[in-house]
Tab-separated table of C-alpha atoms in Angstrom:
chain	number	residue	atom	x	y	z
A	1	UNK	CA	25.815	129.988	27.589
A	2	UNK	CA	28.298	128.092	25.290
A	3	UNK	CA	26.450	125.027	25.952
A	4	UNK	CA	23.009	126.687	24.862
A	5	UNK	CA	24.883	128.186	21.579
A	6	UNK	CA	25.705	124.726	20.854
A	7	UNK	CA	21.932	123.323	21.117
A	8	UNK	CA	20.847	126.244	19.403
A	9	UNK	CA	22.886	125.314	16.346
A	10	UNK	CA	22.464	121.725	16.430
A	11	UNK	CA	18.728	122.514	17.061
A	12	UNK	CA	19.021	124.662	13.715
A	13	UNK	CA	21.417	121.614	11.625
A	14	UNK	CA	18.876	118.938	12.475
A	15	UNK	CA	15.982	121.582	11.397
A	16	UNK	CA	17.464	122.012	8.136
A	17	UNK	CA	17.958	118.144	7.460
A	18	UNK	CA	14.559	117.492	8.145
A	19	UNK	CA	13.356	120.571	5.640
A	20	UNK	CA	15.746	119.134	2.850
A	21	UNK	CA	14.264	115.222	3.266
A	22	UNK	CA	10.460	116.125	3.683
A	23	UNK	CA	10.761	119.065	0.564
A	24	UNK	CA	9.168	117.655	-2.679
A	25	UNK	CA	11.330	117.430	-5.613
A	26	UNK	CA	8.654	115.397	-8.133
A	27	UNK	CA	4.697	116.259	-8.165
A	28	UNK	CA	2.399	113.393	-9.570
A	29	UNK	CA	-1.199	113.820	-11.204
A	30	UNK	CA	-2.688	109.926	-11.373
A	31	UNK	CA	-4.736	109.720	-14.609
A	32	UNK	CA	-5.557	106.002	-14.016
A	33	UNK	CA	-4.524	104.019	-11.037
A	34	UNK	CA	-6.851	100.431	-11.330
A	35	UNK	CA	-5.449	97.163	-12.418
A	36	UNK	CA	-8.793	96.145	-14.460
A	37	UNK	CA	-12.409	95.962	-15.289
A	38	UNK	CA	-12.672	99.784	-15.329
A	39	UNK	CA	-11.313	100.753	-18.500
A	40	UNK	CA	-11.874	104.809	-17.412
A	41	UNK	CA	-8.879	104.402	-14.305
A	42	UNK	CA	-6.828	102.196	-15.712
A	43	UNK	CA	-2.548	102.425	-15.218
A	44	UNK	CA	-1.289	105.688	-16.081
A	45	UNK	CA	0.464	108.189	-13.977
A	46	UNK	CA	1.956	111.572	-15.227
A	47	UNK	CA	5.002	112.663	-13.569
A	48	UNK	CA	7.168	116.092	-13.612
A	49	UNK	CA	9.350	118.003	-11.525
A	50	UNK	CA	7.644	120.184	-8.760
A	51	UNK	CA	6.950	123.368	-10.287
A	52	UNK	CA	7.151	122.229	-13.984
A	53	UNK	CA	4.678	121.113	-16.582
A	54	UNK	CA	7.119	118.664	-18.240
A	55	UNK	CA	5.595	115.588	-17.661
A	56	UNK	CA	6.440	112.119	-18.633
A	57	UNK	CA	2.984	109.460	-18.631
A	58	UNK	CA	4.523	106.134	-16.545
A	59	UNK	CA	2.323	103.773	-18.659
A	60	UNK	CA	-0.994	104.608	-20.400
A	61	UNK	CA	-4.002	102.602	-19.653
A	62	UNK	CA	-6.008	105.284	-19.818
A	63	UNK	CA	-5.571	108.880	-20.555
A	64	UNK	CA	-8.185	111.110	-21.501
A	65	UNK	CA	-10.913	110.084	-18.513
A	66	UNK	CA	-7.987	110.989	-16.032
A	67	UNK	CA	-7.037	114.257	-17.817
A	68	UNK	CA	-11.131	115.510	-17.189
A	69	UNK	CA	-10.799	113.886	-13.943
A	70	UNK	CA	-8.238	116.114	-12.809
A	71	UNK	CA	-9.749	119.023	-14.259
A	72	UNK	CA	-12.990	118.377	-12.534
A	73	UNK	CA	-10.664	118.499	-9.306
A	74	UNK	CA	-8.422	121.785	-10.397
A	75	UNK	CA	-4.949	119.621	-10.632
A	76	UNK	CA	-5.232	121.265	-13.985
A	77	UNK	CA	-7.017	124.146	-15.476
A	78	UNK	CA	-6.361	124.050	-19.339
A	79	UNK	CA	-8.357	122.078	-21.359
A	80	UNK	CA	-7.393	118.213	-21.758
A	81	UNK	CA	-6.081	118.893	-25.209
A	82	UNK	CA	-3.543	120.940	-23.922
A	83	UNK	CA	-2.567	118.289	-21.393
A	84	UNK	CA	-2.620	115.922	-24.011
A	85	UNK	CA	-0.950	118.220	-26.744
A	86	UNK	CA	1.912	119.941	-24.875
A	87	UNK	CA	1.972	118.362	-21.004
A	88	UNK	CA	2.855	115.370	-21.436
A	89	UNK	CA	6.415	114.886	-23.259
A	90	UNK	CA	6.491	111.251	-23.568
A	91	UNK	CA	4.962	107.830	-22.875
A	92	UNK	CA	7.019	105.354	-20.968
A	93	UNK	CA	5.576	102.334	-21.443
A	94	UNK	CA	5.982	98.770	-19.264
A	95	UNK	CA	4.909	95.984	-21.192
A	96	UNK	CA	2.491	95.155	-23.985
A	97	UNK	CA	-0.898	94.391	-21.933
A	98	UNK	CA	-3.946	96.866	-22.656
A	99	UNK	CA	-4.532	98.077	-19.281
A	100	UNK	CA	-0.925	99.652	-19.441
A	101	UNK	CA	-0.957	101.009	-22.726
A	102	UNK	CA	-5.064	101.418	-24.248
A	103	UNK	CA	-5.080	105.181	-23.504
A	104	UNK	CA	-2.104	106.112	-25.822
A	105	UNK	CA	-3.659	103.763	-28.318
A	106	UNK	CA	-7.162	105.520	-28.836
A	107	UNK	CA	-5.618	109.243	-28.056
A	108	UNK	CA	-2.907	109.068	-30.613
A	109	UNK	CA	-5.273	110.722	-33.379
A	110	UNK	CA	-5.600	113.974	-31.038
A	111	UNK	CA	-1.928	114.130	-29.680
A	112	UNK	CA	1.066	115.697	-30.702
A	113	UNK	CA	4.284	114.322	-31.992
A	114	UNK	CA	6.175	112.756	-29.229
A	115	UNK	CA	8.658	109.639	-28.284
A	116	UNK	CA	7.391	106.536	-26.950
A	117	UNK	CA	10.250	104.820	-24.591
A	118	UNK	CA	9.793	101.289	-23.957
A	119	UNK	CA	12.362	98.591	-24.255
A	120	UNK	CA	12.677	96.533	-27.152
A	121	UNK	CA	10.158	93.332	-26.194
A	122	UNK	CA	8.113	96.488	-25.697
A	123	UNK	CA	8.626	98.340	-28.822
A	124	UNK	CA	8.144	94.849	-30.984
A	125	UNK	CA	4.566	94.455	-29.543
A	126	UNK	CA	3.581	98.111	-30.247
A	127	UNK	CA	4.982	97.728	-33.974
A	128	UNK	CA	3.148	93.931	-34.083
A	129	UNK	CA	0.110	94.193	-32.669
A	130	UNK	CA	-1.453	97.542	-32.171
A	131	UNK	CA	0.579	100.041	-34.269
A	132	UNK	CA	-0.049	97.718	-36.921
A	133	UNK	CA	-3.000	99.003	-39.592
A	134	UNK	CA	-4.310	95.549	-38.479
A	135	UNK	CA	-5.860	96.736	-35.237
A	136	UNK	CA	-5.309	100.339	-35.500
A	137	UNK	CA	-3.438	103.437	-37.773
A	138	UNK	CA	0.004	103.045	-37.864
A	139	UNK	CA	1.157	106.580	-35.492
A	140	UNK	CA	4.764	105.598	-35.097
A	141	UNK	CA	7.537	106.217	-37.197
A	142	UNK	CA	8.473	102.204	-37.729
A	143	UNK	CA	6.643	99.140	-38.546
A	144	UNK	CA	4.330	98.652	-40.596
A	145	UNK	CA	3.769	101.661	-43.789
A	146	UNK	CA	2.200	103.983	-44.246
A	147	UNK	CA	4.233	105.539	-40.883
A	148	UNK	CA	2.260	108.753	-39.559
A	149	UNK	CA	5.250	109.251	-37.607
A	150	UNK	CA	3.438	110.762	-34.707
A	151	UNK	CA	5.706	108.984	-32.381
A	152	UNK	CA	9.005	108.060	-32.239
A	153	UNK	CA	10.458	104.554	-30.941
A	154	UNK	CA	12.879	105.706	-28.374
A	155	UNK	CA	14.100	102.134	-27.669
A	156	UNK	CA	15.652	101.602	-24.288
A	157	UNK	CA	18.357	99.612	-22.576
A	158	UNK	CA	18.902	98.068	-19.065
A	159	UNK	CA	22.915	99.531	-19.406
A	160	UNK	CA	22.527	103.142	-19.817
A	161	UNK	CA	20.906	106.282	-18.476
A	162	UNK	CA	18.799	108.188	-21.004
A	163	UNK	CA	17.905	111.799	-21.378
A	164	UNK	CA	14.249	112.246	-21.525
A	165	UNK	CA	13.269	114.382	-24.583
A	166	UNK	CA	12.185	117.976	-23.613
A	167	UNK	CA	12.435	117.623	-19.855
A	168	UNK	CA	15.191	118.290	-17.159
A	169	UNK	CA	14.613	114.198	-16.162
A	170	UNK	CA	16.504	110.972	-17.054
A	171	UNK	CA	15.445	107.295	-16.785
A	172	UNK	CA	17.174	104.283	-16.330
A	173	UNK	CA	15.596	101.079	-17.015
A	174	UNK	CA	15.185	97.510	-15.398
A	175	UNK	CA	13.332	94.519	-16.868
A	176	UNK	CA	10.653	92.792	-14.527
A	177	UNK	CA	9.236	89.295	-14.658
A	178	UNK	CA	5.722	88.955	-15.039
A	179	UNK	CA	4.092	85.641	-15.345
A	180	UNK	CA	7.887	84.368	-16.337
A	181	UNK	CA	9.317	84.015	-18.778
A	182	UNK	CA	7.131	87.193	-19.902
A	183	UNK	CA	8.383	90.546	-19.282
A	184	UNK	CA	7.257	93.798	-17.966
A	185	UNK	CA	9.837	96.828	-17.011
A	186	UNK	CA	10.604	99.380	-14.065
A	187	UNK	CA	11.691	103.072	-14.475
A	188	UNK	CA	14.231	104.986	-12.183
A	189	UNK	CA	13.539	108.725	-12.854
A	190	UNK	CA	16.097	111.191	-12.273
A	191	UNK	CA	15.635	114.787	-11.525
A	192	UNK	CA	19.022	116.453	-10.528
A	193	UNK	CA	19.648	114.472	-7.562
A	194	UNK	CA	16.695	113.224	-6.511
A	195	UNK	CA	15.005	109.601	-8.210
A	196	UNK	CA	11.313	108.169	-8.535
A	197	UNK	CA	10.724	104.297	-9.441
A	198	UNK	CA	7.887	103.113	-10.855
A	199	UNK	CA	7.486	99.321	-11.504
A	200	UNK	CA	4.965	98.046	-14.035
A	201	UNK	CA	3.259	94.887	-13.530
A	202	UNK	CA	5.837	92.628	-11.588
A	203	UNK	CA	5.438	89.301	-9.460
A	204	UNK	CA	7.999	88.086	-6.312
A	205	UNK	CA	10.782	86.729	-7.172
A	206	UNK	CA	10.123	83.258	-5.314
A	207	UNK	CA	6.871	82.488	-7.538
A	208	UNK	CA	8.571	84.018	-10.703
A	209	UNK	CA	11.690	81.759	-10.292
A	210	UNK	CA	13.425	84.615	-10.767
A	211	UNK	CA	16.326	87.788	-9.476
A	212	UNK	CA	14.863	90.329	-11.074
A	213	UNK	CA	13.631	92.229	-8.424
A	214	UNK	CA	16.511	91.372	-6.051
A	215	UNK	CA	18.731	92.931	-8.761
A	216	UNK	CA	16.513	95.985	-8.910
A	217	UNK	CA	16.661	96.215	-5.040
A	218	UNK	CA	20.530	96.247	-4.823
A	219	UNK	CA	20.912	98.988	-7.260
A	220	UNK	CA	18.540	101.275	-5.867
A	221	UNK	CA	19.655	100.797	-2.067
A	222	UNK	CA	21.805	103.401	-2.486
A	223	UNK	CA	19.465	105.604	-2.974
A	224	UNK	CA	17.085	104.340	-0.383
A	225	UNK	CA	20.482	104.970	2.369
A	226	UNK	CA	21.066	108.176	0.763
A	227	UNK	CA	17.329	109.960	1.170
A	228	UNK	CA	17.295	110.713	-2.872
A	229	UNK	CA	14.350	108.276	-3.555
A	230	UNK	CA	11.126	109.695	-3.307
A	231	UNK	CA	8.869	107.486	-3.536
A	232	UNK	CA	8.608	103.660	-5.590
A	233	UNK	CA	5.053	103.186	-7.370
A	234	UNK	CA	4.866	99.011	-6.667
A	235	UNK	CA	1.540	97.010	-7.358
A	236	UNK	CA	-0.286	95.076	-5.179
A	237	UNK	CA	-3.034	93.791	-7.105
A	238	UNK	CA	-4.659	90.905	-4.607
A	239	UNK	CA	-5.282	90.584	-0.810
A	240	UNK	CA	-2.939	87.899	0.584
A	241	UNK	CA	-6.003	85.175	-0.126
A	242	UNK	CA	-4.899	85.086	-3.672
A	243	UNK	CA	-3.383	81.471	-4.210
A	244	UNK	CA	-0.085	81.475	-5.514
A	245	UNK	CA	-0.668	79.742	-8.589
A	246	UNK	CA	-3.705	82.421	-9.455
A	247	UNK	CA	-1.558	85.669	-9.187
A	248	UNK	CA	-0.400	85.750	-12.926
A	249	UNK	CA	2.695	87.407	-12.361
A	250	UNK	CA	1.412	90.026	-9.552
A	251	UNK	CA	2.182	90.637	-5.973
A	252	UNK	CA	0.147	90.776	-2.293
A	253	UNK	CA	0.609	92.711	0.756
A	254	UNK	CA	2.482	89.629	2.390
A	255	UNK	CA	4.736	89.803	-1.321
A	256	UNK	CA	5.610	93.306	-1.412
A	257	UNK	CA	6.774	93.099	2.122
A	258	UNK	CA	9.130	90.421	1.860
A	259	UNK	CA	10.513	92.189	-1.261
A	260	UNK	CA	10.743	94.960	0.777
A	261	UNK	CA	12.854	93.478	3.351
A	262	UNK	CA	15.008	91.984	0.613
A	263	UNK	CA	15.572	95.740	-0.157
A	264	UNK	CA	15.964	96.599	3.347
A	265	UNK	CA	18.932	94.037	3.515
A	266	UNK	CA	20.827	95.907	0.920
A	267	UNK	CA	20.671	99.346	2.467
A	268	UNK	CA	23.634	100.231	5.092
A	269	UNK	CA	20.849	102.521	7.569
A	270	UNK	CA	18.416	100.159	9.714
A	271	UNK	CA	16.024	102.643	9.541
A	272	UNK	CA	16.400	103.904	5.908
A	273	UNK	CA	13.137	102.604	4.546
A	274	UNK	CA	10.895	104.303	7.459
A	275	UNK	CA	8.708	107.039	6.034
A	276	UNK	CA	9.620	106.364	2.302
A	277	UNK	CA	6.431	107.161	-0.017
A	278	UNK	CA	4.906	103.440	-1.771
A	279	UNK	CA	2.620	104.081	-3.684
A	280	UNK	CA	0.335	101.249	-4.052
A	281	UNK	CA	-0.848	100.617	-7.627
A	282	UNK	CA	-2.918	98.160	-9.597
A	283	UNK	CA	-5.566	97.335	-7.352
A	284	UNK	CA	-7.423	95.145	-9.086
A	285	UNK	CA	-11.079	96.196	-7.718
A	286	UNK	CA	-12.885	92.895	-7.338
A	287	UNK	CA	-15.001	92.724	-4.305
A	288	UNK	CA	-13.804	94.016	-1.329
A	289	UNK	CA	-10.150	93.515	-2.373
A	290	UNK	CA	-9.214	97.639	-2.114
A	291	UNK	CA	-10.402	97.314	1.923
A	292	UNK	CA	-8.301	93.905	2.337
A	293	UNK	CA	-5.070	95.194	0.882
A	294	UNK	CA	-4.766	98.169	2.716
A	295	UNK	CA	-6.172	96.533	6.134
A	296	UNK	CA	-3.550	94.095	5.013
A	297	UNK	CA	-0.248	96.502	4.344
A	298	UNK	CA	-1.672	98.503	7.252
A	299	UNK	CA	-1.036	95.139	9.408
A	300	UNK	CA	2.206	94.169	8.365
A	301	UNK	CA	4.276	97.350	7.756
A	302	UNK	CA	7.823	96.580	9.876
A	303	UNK	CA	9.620	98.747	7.851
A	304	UNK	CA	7.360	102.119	9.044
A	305	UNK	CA	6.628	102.999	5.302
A	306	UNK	CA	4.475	105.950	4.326
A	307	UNK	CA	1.880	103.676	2.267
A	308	UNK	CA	-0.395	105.793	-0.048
A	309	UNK	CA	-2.918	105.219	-2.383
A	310	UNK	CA	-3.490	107.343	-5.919
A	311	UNK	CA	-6.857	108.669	-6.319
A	312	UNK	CA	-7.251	109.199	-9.856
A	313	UNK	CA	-6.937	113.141	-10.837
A	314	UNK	CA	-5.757	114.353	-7.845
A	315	UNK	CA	-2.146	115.534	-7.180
A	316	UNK	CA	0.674	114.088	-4.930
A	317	UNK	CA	4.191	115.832	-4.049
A	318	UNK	CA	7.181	113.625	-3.619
């Protein structure tokens, strides 16, 4: 009898583990998820605590074609000037190429005053070369005049933790290399205890010549050992065919995995990668590349790693 009491409670521990690690803490709505040619799906993923319509906008290739998108599908049932207007709280943006960074552009007429968080190579070539009364209206508060001050230049560091403006979240940042000695930039969420990364355009750090991702690896083990990462958005933008000296600073299936292990070597639990959420982003959809990549990751997943792939519009809980 004692020795059934026992099981029974274990039985009822290991149940409530299990509940805690598989319970979402962040919900996602994908308003672009493409790496190119179709300017309507292009990098852009809205991101908020489960049950809350705070979102941040993890880059911003495009914006409005998503929001109808994932009205058309019932992720959202007010009008996409409302999700424009009030949902989304901020734009957190990677680096300076269009396909991050387009939507923003051609919405900021229609939106409502909000911080842009970037880091500073970031900030420079909003201010330069888009921002600029050049190429389009000056919307942010700095640069150069007449300022609309629509947005507001919340400049990040790779040192410090920042509040995000009218959310419960906070973000710490990390600078990728992309086609070194160019720059692009990762995002570690925070909600409470539990973290989201999502890594703009990045390559390896073997054909970047660089440590950037290695860095980026060791800080976030932690995490990884500690269940409180739910999920890492990661590109993969070619099939493995890709020569080396074509990828212009992005990864393959055979790349992300041996960044992966690098990961896996900092984390204390042999098994503390299996079943983490990757999303795969950035596809770039030439060809049949979409059907190589994943027949690809599908084919060389050691690590037992819950791969998914964004459809644009549609929710996913992490």
């Amino acid at each position: 009898m004692k020795a059934i009491k026992i099981l029974s409670l274990s039985l009822i521990i290991f149940l409530a583990s299990s509940n805690v690690f598989s319970q979402s803490s962040f919900q996602v709505v994908p308003l672009g998820i493409r790496g190119g040619t179709d300017e309507s799906n292009l990098s852009a993923y809205m991101l908020a605590p489960v049950g809350s319509n705070e979102y941040i906008c993890l880059d911003a290739g495009t914006v409005h074609a998503g929001i109808k998108k994932a009205i058309a599908l019932k992720t959202f049932q007010d009008p996409p000037a409302v999700v424009l207007r009030k949902y989304i709280k901020g734009f957190f943006i990677s680096h300076g190429h269009l396909d991050h960074l387009a939507g923003m552009i051609i919405n900021s007429p229609d939106d409502s005053v909000k911080n842009i968080y970037a880091l500073p190579f970031v900030v420079d070539i909003l201010k330069e070369k888009y921002f600029s009364w050049k190429s389009w209206a000056n919307f942010a508060d700095a640069g150069e005049t007449p300022l609309l001050k629509k947005y507001h230049y919340e400049v990040l560091d790779t040192i410090n933790e920042k509040a995000i403006a009218n959310t419960s979240m906070n973000v710490k940042t990390f600078v990728l290399s992309h086609v070194n000695p160019y720059q692009s930039s990762a995002f570690l969420v925070r909600h409470n205890e539990n973290f989201v990364l999502y890594l703009g355009d990045t390559g390896a750090d073997a054909i970047e010549h660089s440590q950037r991702l290695r860095r980026l690896w060791q800080a976030i083990a932690p995490l990884v050992d500690d269940k409180k990462l739910k999920g890492i958005f990661i590109e993969v933008s070619y099939p493995d065919e890709q020569p080396d000296t074509q990828l212009f600073g992005h990864l393959t299936p055979r790349l992300l995995m041996n960044e992966i292990k690098v990961l896996s070597s900092f984390c204390k639990n042999v098994n503390a990668l299996e079943g983490l959420p990757i999303i795969i982003t950035h596809i770039k959809p030439t060809g049949n590349n979409e059907s190589k990549i994943k027949t690809q990751l599908a084919g060389n997943n050691p690590f037992q790693l819950k791969l998914i792939y964004p459809q644009q519009g549609k929710k996913i809980s992490l």
